[in-house]
Coordinates of C-alpha atoms in Angstrom, one line a residue:
M1 CA 0.0 0.0 0.0
P2 CA 1.4 3.4 -0.9
E3 CA 2.4 5.7 2.0
S4 CA -0.6 8.0 1.3
V5 CA -3.8 6.7 -0.4
L6 CA -7.4 7.7 -0.9
I7 CA -9.5 5.5 1.4
R8 CA -12.7 4.5 -0.4
K9 CA -14.4 2.4 2.3
I10 CA -13.6 1.0 5.8
Y11 CA -15.0 -2.3 7.0
F12 CA -15.0 -3.8 10.5
K13 CA -15.2 -7.6 11.0
G14 CA -15.5 -9.6 14.1
N15 CA -16.5 -6.9 16.6
R16 CA -19.3 -8.0 19.0
A17 CA -18.6 -6.1 22.2
F18 CA -18.4 -2.6 20.6
P19 CA -20.7 -1.3 17.8
T20 CA -19.1 -0.3 14.6
R21 CA -20.0 3.4 15.1
T22 CA -17.9 3.4 18.3
L23 CA -14.9 1.8 16.6
R24 CA -15.1 4.3 13.8
K25 CA -14.9 7.2 16.3
I26 CA -11.9 5.5 18.0
L27 CA -10.2 4.9 14.6
N28 CA -10.7 8.6 13.7
I29 CA -10.2 8.0 10.0
K30 CA -12.6 9.5 7.5
E31 CA -13.6 7.7 4.3
G32 CA -13.1 9.5 1.0
K33 CA -9.9 11.3 2.1
I34 CA -6.2 10.7 1.8
H35 CA -4.6 9.2 4.9
S36 CA -1.1 7.8 5.5
M37 CA -0.3 4.3 6.7
R38 CA 1.0 5.8 9.9
E39 CA -2.4 7.3 10.7
L40 CA -4.1 4.1 10.0
E41 CA -1.8 2.1 12.3
G42 CA -2.3 4.7 15.0
G43 CA -6.0 4.4 14.7
V44 CA -5.8 0.6 14.9
N45 CA -3.6 0.9 18.0
N46 CA -6.3 3.0 19.6
I47 CA -8.8 0.2 19.0
R48 CA -6.3 -2.4 20.5
T49 CA -6.0 -0.1 23.6
L50 CA -9.8 0.1 23.9
Y51 CA -10.2 -3.7 23.9
T52 CA -7.4 -4.1 26.4
E53 CA -8.8 -1.5 28.8
Y54 CA -12.2 -3.2 28.7
G55 CA -10.8 -6.7 29.6
F56 CA -10.1 -8.3 26.2
L57 CA -6.5 -9.1 27.1
K58 CA -6.1 -11.8 24.4
S59 CA -7.8 -9.8 21.6
E60 CA -6.2 -9.3 18.2
V61 CA -6.8 -6.4 15.9
R62 CA -5.4 -6.8 12.4
L63 CA -5.3 -4.3 9.5
E64 CA -5.7 -5.3 5.9
T65 CA -6.0 -3.2 2.7
K66 CA -7.0 -3.8 -0.9
T67 CA -5.9 -1.1 -3.4
I68 CA -7.4 -0.7 -6.8
L69 CA -6.5 2.3 -9.0
S70 CA -5.1 4.4 -6.1
K71 CA -8.2 3.8 -4.0
S72 CA -8.1 1.5 -1.0
D73 CA -10.6 -0.5 0.9
V74 CA -9.5 -0.9 4.6
Y75 CA -10.5 -4.0 6.5
I76 CA -10.1 -4.1 10.3
I77 CA -10.4 -7.7 11.4
I78 CA -11.0 -8.3 15.1
N79 CA -10.6 -11.5 17.1
E80 CA -12.0 -10.4 20.5
G81 CA -11.1 -13.6 22.5
K82 CA -12.4 -14.4 25.9
R83 CA -13.1 -11.4 28.2
S84 CA -11.4 -11.3 31.6
K85 CA -13.3 -11.0 34.9
V86 CA -12.7 -10.0 38.4
D87 CA -12.3 -13.1 40.6
S88 CA -11.7 -11.3 43.9
I89 CA -11.0 -8.0 45.5
A90 CA -8.7 -7.5 48.5
F91 CA -7.4 -4.7 50.6
V92 CA -4.2 -4.1 52.6
G93 CA -3.8 -1.4 55.2
L94 CA -7.5 -0.8 56.2
K95 CA -7.9 0.5 59.7
V96 CA -10.7 3.0 59.6
L97 CA -12.9 1.1 57.1
S98 CA -14.1 -2.5 57.3
V99 CA -13.7 -4.6 54.2
K100 CA -17.5 -4.7 53.7
K101 CA -17.7 -0.9 53.6
A102 CA -14.7 -0.5 51.4
L103 CA -16.2 -2.9 48.9
K104 CA -19.4 -0.8 48.9
I105 CA -17.4 2.4 48.3
V106 CA -15.3 1.0 45.4
N107 CA -18.4 -0.6 43.8
V108 CA -16.4 -3.4 42.1
R109 CA -17.8 -6.9 42.5
K110 CA -16.6 -10.4 42.0
G111 CA -17.8 -11.5 38.5
D112 CA -17.6 -8.0 37.0
Y113 CA -15.7 -7.7 33.8
L114 CA -12.1 -6.4 34.2
I115 CA -12.4 -2.8 33.1
F116 CA -9.3 -0.7 33.9
P117 CA -11.0 2.7 33.8
Q118 CA -13.5 1.4 36.3
I119 CA -10.8 0.2 38.7
K120 CA -9.0 3.5 38.5
E121 CA -12.3 5.3 39.3
A122 CA -12.8 2.9 42.2
K123 CA -9.4 3.9 43.6
D124 CA -10.2 7.6 43.2
T125 CA -13.6 7.1 44.9
L126 CA -11.9 5.4 47.8
I127 CA -9.3 8.3 48.1
Q128 CA -12.2 10.8 48.0
W129 CA -13.9 9.0 50.9
Y130 CA -10.8 9.2 53.0
K131 CA -10.3 12.9 52.2
D132 CA -13.9 13.6 53.1
N133 CA -13.5 11.9 56.4
G134 CA -10.4 13.3 57.9
Y135 CA -7.5 11.8 56.0
P136 CA -6.1 14.4 53.5
F137 CA -2.8 12.7 53.1
V138 CA -4.0 9.2 52.2
S139 CA -2.4 7.4 49.3
I140 CA -3.8 4.3 47.5
E141 CA -2.4 2.2 44.8
Y142 CA -3.7 -1.0 43.2
K143 CA -2.3 -4.1 41.6
I144 CA -3.9 -6.6 39.3
N145 CA -2.8 -10.1 39.6
S146 CA -4.0 -13.0 37.4
Y147 CA -5.2 -16.4 38.8
T148 CA -5.8 -17.8 35.3
D149 CA -5.9 -16.3 31.8
D150 CA -9.3 -14.8 32.4
K151 CA -9.7 -14.4 36.2
F152 CA -7.9 -11.6 38.2
L153 CA -7.4 -10.4 41.7
I154 CA -7.6 -6.7 42.4
L155 CA -5.5 -5.6 45.4
F156 CA -5.9 -2.1 46.8
I157 CA -3.0 -1.0 49.0
V158 CA -4.1 1.7 51.4
H159 CA -1.8 4.1 53.3
E160 CA -4.2 6.0 55.6
S161 CA -1.7 8.3 57.4
T162 CA -3.2 10.2 60.3
C163 CA -6.7 11.6 61.0
V164 CA -6.4 15.4 60.8
Y165 CA -8.4 18.2 62.4
I166 CA -8.7 21.8 61.3
R167 CA -6.8 24.0 63.8
Q168 CA -7.4 27.4 62.3
I169 CA -9.3 29.0 59.4
K170 CA -7.6 32.1 57.8
I171 CA -9.0 34.5 55.3
R172 CA -6.8 36.6 52.9
G173 CA -7.7 39.2 50.3
N174 CA -11.0 40.5 51.7
R175 CA -11.4 44.3 51.9
E176 CA -15.2 45.2 51.9
V177 CA -16.5 41.9 53.2
S178 CA -15.7 41.3 56.9
E179 CA -14.0 38.1 58.0
E180 CA -16.9 37.4 60.4
I181 CA -19.3 37.3 57.4
L182 CA -17.0 35.1 55.5
L183 CA -16.6 32.6 58.3
T184 CA -20.3 32.5 58.9
T185 CA -21.0 31.9 55.2
I186 CA -18.5 28.9 54.9
G187 CA -19.8 27.4 58.1
L188 CA -16.4 25.7 59.0
K189 CA -15.3 25.6 62.7
P190 CA -11.9 25.1 64.3
R191 CA -11.3 21.6 65.7
E192 CA -13.7 19.9 63.3
K193 CA -12.5 16.9 61.4
F194 CA -11.0 17.7 58.0
S195 CA -13.3 17.1 55.0
L196 CA -12.4 18.0 51.5
K197 CA -16.1 18.0 50.6
R198 CA -16.8 20.5 53.3
L199 CA -14.0 22.8 51.9
T200 CA -15.3 22.4 48.4
D201 CA -18.8 23.2 49.4
A202 CA -17.6 26.2 51.4
R203 CA -15.9 27.6 48.3
Q204 CA -19.1 27.1 46.3
M205 CA -21.0 29.0 49.0
L206 CA -18.6 31.9 48.8
Y207 CA -19.0 32.0 45.0
A208 CA -22.8 31.9 45.4
T209 CA -22.7 35.2 47.4
Q210 CA -21.8 36.9 44.1
L211 CA -19.2 38.9 46.1
F212 CA -16.1 37.2 44.8
E213 CA -14.3 36.9 41.4
R214 CA -12.0 34.1 42.7
V215 CA -12.0 31.8 45.7
Q216 CA -9.3 29.3 46.5
F217 CA -8.3 27.3 49.6
Y218 CA -5.0 26.0 50.7
L219 CA -3.9 23.5 53.4
L220 CA -1.1 24.7 55.6
N221 CA 1.0 22.4 57.8
T222 CA 1.3 23.1 61.5
E223 CA 3.8 21.8 64.1
F224 CA 1.2 19.2 65.1
H225 CA 1.0 16.0 62.9
D226 CA -2.8 15.7 63.5
S227 CA -3.9 19.2 62.6
I228 CA -3.7 21.7 59.6
D229 CA -4.6 25.3 59.0
V230 CA -6.9 26.2 56.1
R231 CA -6.5 29.5 54.3
F232 CA -9.1 30.9 51.9
D233 CA -7.8 33.4 49.4
V234 CA -10.4 35.6 47.8
I235 CA -10.6 38.4 45.2
E236 CA -13.7 40.6 45.6
L237 CA -16.1 41.7 42.9
P238 CA -17.8 45.2 43.0
S239 CA -20.6 44.8 45.5
R240 CA -23.0 47.2 43.6
S241 CA -24.5 46.7 40.1
V242 CA -26.9 48.6 37.8
G243 CA -28.9 46.7 35.2
L244 CA -30.7 48.0 32.2
G245 CA -32.8 45.9 29.9
L246 CA -34.7 46.2 26.6
G247 CA -36.6 43.5 24.9
F248 CA -39.7 42.4 23.1
Q249 CA -42.3 39.8 24.2
I250 CA -44.9 37.8 22.3
P251 CA -47.7 37.0 23.1
P252 CA -49.1 39.5 23.7
A253 CA -46.8 41.6 21.6
G254 CA -45.1 44.4 23.5
L255 CA -41.8 46.0 24.6
I256 CA -40.0 45.2 27.8
V257 CA -38.0 48.0 29.5
S258 CA -36.4 47.4 32.9
A259 CA -33.9 48.9 35.2
N260 CA -32.6 47.8 38.6
W261 CA -29.9 48.6 41.2
R262 CA -28.5 45.9 43.4
H263 CA -26.2 45.8 46.4
F264 CA -24.7 42.4 47.4
N265 CA -23.1 43.6 50.6
F266 CA -25.5 46.1 51.9
L267 CA -24.5 47.6 55.3
K268 CA -21.3 45.5 54.9
K269 CA -23.3 42.6 56.4
R270 CA -23.7 40.5 53.2
H271 CA -27.3 41.6 52.9
N272 CA -28.7 41.7 49.4
F273 CA -30.8 44.7 48.5
E274 CA -32.4 45.3 45.1
I275 CA -34.8 47.9 43.7
G276 CA -36.1 48.0 40.2
V277 CA -38.8 48.9 37.7
N278 CA -40.3 47.1 34.7
F279 CA -42.4 48.9 32.0
T280 CA -44.2 46.8 29.4
P281 CA -46.3 48.7 26.9
F282 CA -48.3 46.3 24.6
L283 CA -49.1 47.1 21.0
N284 CA -52.8 47.0 21.7
E285 CA -52.4 50.1 24.0
N286 CA -52.6 48.1 27.2
F287 CA -49.6 48.1 29.6
K288 CA -48.2 46.6 32.7
N289 CA -45.8 48.5 35.1
D290 CA -44.0 47.2 38.1
V291 CA -41.9 48.8 40.9
Y292 CA -40.4 46.4 43.3
S293 CA -37.8 45.9 46.1
D294 CA -36.2 42.8 47.5
Y295 CA -34.1 42.6 50.7
R296 CA -32.4 39.4 51.9
I297 CA -30.6 38.6 55.1
F298 CA -28.7 35.3 54.8
N299 CA -27.7 34.8 58.5
V300 CA -29.7 35.9 61.5
F301 CA -27.6 36.2 64.7
G302 CA -25.2 33.6 63.3
I303 CA -28.0 31.1 62.5
P304 CA -27.9 29.9 58.9
V305 CA -31.5 30.9 57.9
E306 CA -32.6 33.4 55.2
L307 CA -35.0 36.2 55.8
R308 CA -36.5 37.9 52.8
F309 CA -38.7 41.0 52.5
I310 CA -40.4 41.7 49.2
S311 CA -42.6 44.5 48.0
K312 CA -44.1 45.1 44.6
W313 CA -46.6 47.5 43.2
T314 CA -48.2 46.7 39.8
L315 CA -50.3 49.0 37.6
E316 CA -51.9 47.3 34.7
K317 CA -54.4 48.4 32.0
D318 CA -56.5 45.7 30.4
D319 CA -58.9 47.4 27.9
S320 CA -60.9 49.9 30.0
I321 CA -59.9 48.4 33.4
R322 CA -57.0 49.7 35.4
N323 CA -55.8 47.5 38.3
N324 CA -53.4 48.4 41.1
I325 CA -52.0 45.5 43.0
L326 CA -49.8 46.0 46.1
K327 CA -47.9 42.9 47.4
V328 CA -45.8 42.8 50.6
E329 CA -44.3 39.6 51.7
S330 CA -41.9 38.5 54.4
A331 CA -40.4 35.0 54.4
I332 CA -38.0 32.9 56.3
N333 CA -36.5 29.6 55.0
K334 CA -33.7 27.2 55.9
N335 CA -31.7 24.8 53.8
I336 CA -31.4 21.3 55.1
G337 CA -28.4 19.7 53.4
K338 CA -27.9 20.5 49.7
T339 CA -31.2 19.3 48.4
M340 CA -33.9 20.3 50.9
Q341 CA -35.4 23.7 51.8
I342 CA -38.3 24.5 54.1
G343 CA -39.9 27.9 54.9
T344 CA -42.9 30.0 55.7
A345 CA -44.1 33.4 54.4
L346 CA -46.6 36.0 55.4
K347 CA -48.3 37.9 52.5
Y348 CA -50.4 41.1 52.2
I349 CA -52.1 41.7 48.8
Q350 CA -54.3 44.7 48.1
L351 CA -56.2 45.3 44.9
W352 CA -58.0 48.5 43.9
S353 CA -59.4 49.3 40.5
N354 CA -61.4 51.8 38.5
Y355 CA -64.1 49.1 38.3
P356 CA -67.3 50.6 39.8
A357 CA -67.4 50.0 43.5
G358 CA -70.1 47.6 44.6
V359 CA -70.6 46.1 41.2
N360 CA -67.8 43.4 41.7
T361 CA -66.1 43.4 45.1
Q362 CA -63.2 41.2 43.8
Y363 CA -61.7 44.4 42.3
Q364 CA -61.5 46.1 45.7
S365 CA -60.1 43.7 48.3
I366 CA -57.3 42.8 50.7
T367 CA -55.9 39.3 51.2
N368 CA -53.8 38.4 54.2
S369 CA -52.3 34.9 54.3
Q370 CA -49.6 32.6 55.5
T371 CA -47.8 30.0 53.4
I372 CA -45.7 27.1 54.4
Y373 CA -43.6 25.3 51.8
M374 CA -41.0 22.6 51.1
Q375 CA -38.7 22.0 48.2
F376 CA -36.5 19.0 47.3
D377 CA -34.1 19.6 44.5
S378 CA -31.6 17.0 43.2
R379 CA -30.9 18.5 39.7
N380 CA -27.3 18.3 38.5
H381 CA -27.6 21.7 36.9
I382 CA -29.9 24.6 37.5
F383 CA -30.2 26.0 34.0
N384 CA -29.9 22.8 31.9
P385 CA -30.3 19.7 34.0
S386 CA -29.7 16.3 32.5
Y387 CA -30.9 14.3 35.5
G388 CA -32.5 14.7 38.9
M389 CA -35.9 15.9 40.2
V390 CA -37.6 18.7 42.0
L391 CA -40.5 18.5 44.3
N392 CA -42.3 21.6 45.5
T393 CA -45.3 21.6 47.9
K394 CA -46.9 24.6 49.5
A395 CA -50.1 25.3 51.5
E396 CA -51.6 28.7 52.1
C397 CA -54.2 29.9 54.6
A398 CA -55.9 33.3 54.0
G399 CA -58.3 35.1 56.2
G400 CA -59.4 33.8 59.6
I401 CA -56.9 35.0 62.2
F402 CA -55.1 36.9 59.5
K403 CA -58.2 39.1 58.8
G404 CA -58.5 40.8 55.4
N405 CA -61.5 40.3 53.0
N406 CA -60.8 36.8 51.8
D407 CA -61.0 33.4 53.4
F408 CA -59.6 30.3 51.6
Y409 CA -57.2 27.4 51.7
K410 CA -54.9 26.8 48.8
I411 CA -52.7 23.8 48.2
Q412 CA -50.3 23.3 45.3
S413 CA -47.7 20.7 44.3
E414 CA -45.2 20.5 41.5
V415 CA -42.9 17.6 40.4
L416 CA -40.2 17.9 37.8
V417 CA -38.2 14.9 36.6
F418 CA -35.2 14.9 34.2
Y419 CA -33.9 11.7 32.7
P420 CA -31.1 11.2 30.1
I421 CA -32.1 8.8 27.3
T422 CA -28.8 9.2 25.4
F423 CA -25.7 11.3 25.8
T424 CA -27.4 14.2 23.9
L425 CA -31.1 13.8 24.6
V426 CA -33.0 14.4 27.9
I427 CA -36.6 13.8 28.8
A428 CA -38.0 16.6 30.9
S429 CA -41.4 16.4 32.5
R430 CA -43.5 18.4 34.9
V431 CA -46.8 17.8 36.7
T432 CA -48.4 20.7 38.6
S433 CA -51.7 20.4 40.5
G434 CA -53.5 22.6 42.9
I435 CA -56.9 23.1 44.6
L436 CA -58.5 26.0 46.4
F437 CA -61.2 25.9 49.1
P438 CA -63.1 29.0 50.1
Y439 CA -64.5 29.1 53.6
G440 CA -66.1 31.5 56.1
R441 CA -67.1 34.8 54.3
N442 CA -66.3 33.6 50.8
I443 CA -68.2 31.7 48.3
D444 CA -65.7 32.7 45.6
V445 CA -62.3 34.4 45.8
P446 CA -60.9 37.3 43.7
Y447 CA -59.4 36.3 40.4
Y448 CA -55.9 37.2 41.4
N449 CA -55.9 34.4 44.1
L450 CA -57.1 31.8 41.6
F451 CA -54.9 29.5 39.6
L452 CA -54.0 30.7 36.1
L453 CA -53.4 28.6 33.0
G454 CA -52.3 29.6 29.5
G455 CA -49.3 30.7 27.5
N456 CA -46.1 31.0 29.6
N457 CA -48.2 29.9 32.6
G458 CA -48.1 26.2 31.6
L459 CA -49.9 25.9 28.3
R460 CA -48.0 27.1 25.3
G461 CA -50.1 28.0 22.2
Y462 CA -52.8 29.6 24.3
P463 CA -53.3 33.2 25.4
E464 CA -51.3 34.2 28.5
K465 CA -54.5 34.5 30.7
Y466 CA -56.4 31.8 29.0
R467 CA -58.4 30.7 32.0
Y468 CA -58.7 31.2 35.8
G469 CA -60.0 28.6 38.2
D470 CA -59.8 27.0 41.7
A471 CA -58.6 23.6 40.5
L472 CA -55.6 23.1 38.3
L473 CA -53.9 20.2 36.6
N474 CA -51.0 20.8 34.2
V475 CA -48.6 18.4 32.5
N476 CA -45.6 19.4 30.4
F477 CA -43.4 17.0 28.5
E478 CA -40.3 17.9 26.6
I479 CA -37.5 16.0 24.7
R480 CA -34.4 18.3 24.9
S481 CA -31.1 18.1 23.2
N482 CA -28.1 18.4 25.5
L483 CA -25.3 19.3 23.1
K484 CA -23.3 21.4 25.5
K485 CA -23.0 24.0 22.8
I486 CA -24.5 27.4 22.1
F487 CA -27.7 26.0 20.6
D488 CA -30.1 23.3 21.9
F489 CA -33.4 22.2 20.6
V490 CA -36.6 20.8 22.0
I491 CA -39.9 19.3 21.0
F492 CA -42.8 19.4 23.5
C493 CA -46.4 18.8 24.3
D494 CA -48.5 20.5 27.0
F495 CA -51.7 19.4 28.6
G496 CA -53.9 21.2 31.2
K497 CA -57.2 21.8 32.6
I498 CA -58.5 24.5 35.0
N499 CA -62.0 24.6 36.4
K500 CA -64.1 24.3 39.5
R501 CA -62.8 22.0 42.2
K502 CA -65.8 19.7 41.8
D503 CA -64.4 18.8 38.4
F504 CA -60.8 18.2 39.7
F505 CA -61.1 14.4 38.9
N506 CA -63.2 14.9 35.8
F507 CA -61.1 14.2 32.7
S508 CA -63.8 14.8 30.2
Y509 CA -62.5 15.7 26.7
N510 CA -64.3 19.0 26.8
L511 CA -62.4 20.1 29.9
L512 CA -58.9 19.3 28.6
N513 CA -56.6 21.5 26.6
Y514 CA -53.7 20.3 24.5
S515 CA -50.8 21.9 22.5
A516 CA -47.6 20.8 20.9
G517 CA -44.6 22.4 19.3
A518 CA -40.9 22.8 18.9
G519 CA -38.3 25.3 20.1
M520 CA -34.7 26.4 20.3
R521 CA -32.5 27.5 23.2
I522 CA -29.5 29.8 22.9
N523 CA -27.3 29.1 25.9
F524 CA -25.6 31.9 27.8
P525 CA -23.5 31.7 31.0
F526 CA -26.5 33.3 32.9
G527 CA -29.0 30.9 31.4
P528 CA -30.7 30.0 28.1
L529 CA -32.8 32.3 25.9
R530 CA -36.0 30.4 24.9
F531 CA -37.9 30.5 21.6
D532 CA -40.9 28.2 21.3
Y533 CA -43.6 27.8 18.6
A534 CA -46.7 26.0 19.9
K535 CA -50.0 25.1 18.2
R536 CA -53.3 24.3 20.0
L537 CA -54.7 20.8 19.4
H538 CA -58.1 21.2 21.0
S539 CA -61.0 23.7 20.4
I540 CA -58.9 25.4 17.8
P541 CA -60.3 28.8 16.8
D542 CA -60.5 30.0 13.2
N543 CA -57.3 31.4 11.7
D544 CA -55.2 30.1 14.6
W545 CA -51.7 29.7 13.2
G546 CA -50.1 29.0 16.6
K547 CA -48.1 31.3 18.9
I548 CA -44.5 32.1 19.4
H549 CA -43.3 32.3 23.0
I550 CA -40.0 34.1 23.9
G551 CA -38.6 33.9 27.4
F552 CA -35.5 33.6 29.6
L553 CA -34.6 30.2 31.0
N554 CA -36.2 26.9 30.2
F555 CA -40.0 26.6 30.4
F556 CA -39.4 24.5 33.5

């Protein structure tokens, strides 16, 4: 075969453990292009390495070519042979761990195929366990010994060293943020057992404050063999920011103009304070304006709970009606571990309108309520999760001892599930349900306390305020690409119904609403920009060509 030839076709023969498409990627040679013999041999060696790493120690990979008129057909002939297995796993040097627990950590079992990357990962997992439980200077190596040609012993040799405690925590580089605030945020205490996971989580918590451009930690030796000092080096970001925004939304069609001012270290106590305005004039001469403030305290007297105070005044014009809505809310919540949050909130909502007084009292009312809520969140990523789930449940009581004009109970739950079906496709689903019970003085409650369905409120392809009701069921299903590039794509279907609570379990076709469509995501560091086209599939009005929905972040 000449040193460089045009490869017409590549054939694989004898491969059973790996599909041909995988071997083509490993070979990394494209048909129809000129390649050298050296490149071909290099690609074949990569295939040999793949088979060896996955336990085919006696495999043979042979390269043959047939050249006709300066064009070659390449044949890669594979004899996989018998695949080797793990016959036993042993440990030397274990003191802290039992063999039973060590086997559970490494997750390698007798009878598993001999896979070298898996054994290396098992060693790294065992090292991680030690470093998370007080042994930062542990070292582990492994040996693979053969009993027979296809059965092997894996021996992990562990050098635990000494259990280490944190003697002192030091901070360097802070100017505007006090050391007290930093220590409270990271939550580490002197004399606690060393944990690499605790240090890594502490660094993430400092980044989450949005006060730092860079955070790094270092381990410093002391004169004592069983203790170390930990030093955090930080570079601060400006604590104040001003934001200006201009956009266009559809439906309904209209401009979006916004401005805000935010302080991430208000009073030099790591309090967050934000004020802002939103102005949205629609092309149909209606409008919606907001003025809001948001104040957050992340630690109260050294206790890791979050206090939040929110106020918002909304003025909206819908045809001839002008509504003013004032909302004031105070909330307290606490994180339990990394996945759970519980909290409670007190809300005051007042509505006044140019609607004639006495004609419809729901346009002139006050609602006082308390809400308790719980959230479980195991997503692997906030913006573009590929696996995990979210469970939200909240219960609200209005009126009664809280006074106001409205008496009702309101319960709502939401479940989100994300599941990867391939490396690049993710199934995302959401189910939301809610029910509202008036009591006392109320037969019905004002519309702004009811559930809302339509458009970006759970049912794409429909108007934004398609329907209000006191019983809600909404299901959203998406198949999303997960390309990890600037563009991602999605196909979806939405289902929902909203009506009187007596029909909550009534799934009559006339009560249901359906839509389907496709969309695109443009990924930015601060989250994806969403473009969706949706078409109604039930009770379709004349001249309905579907709707385009534009928004920030995924639909759910």
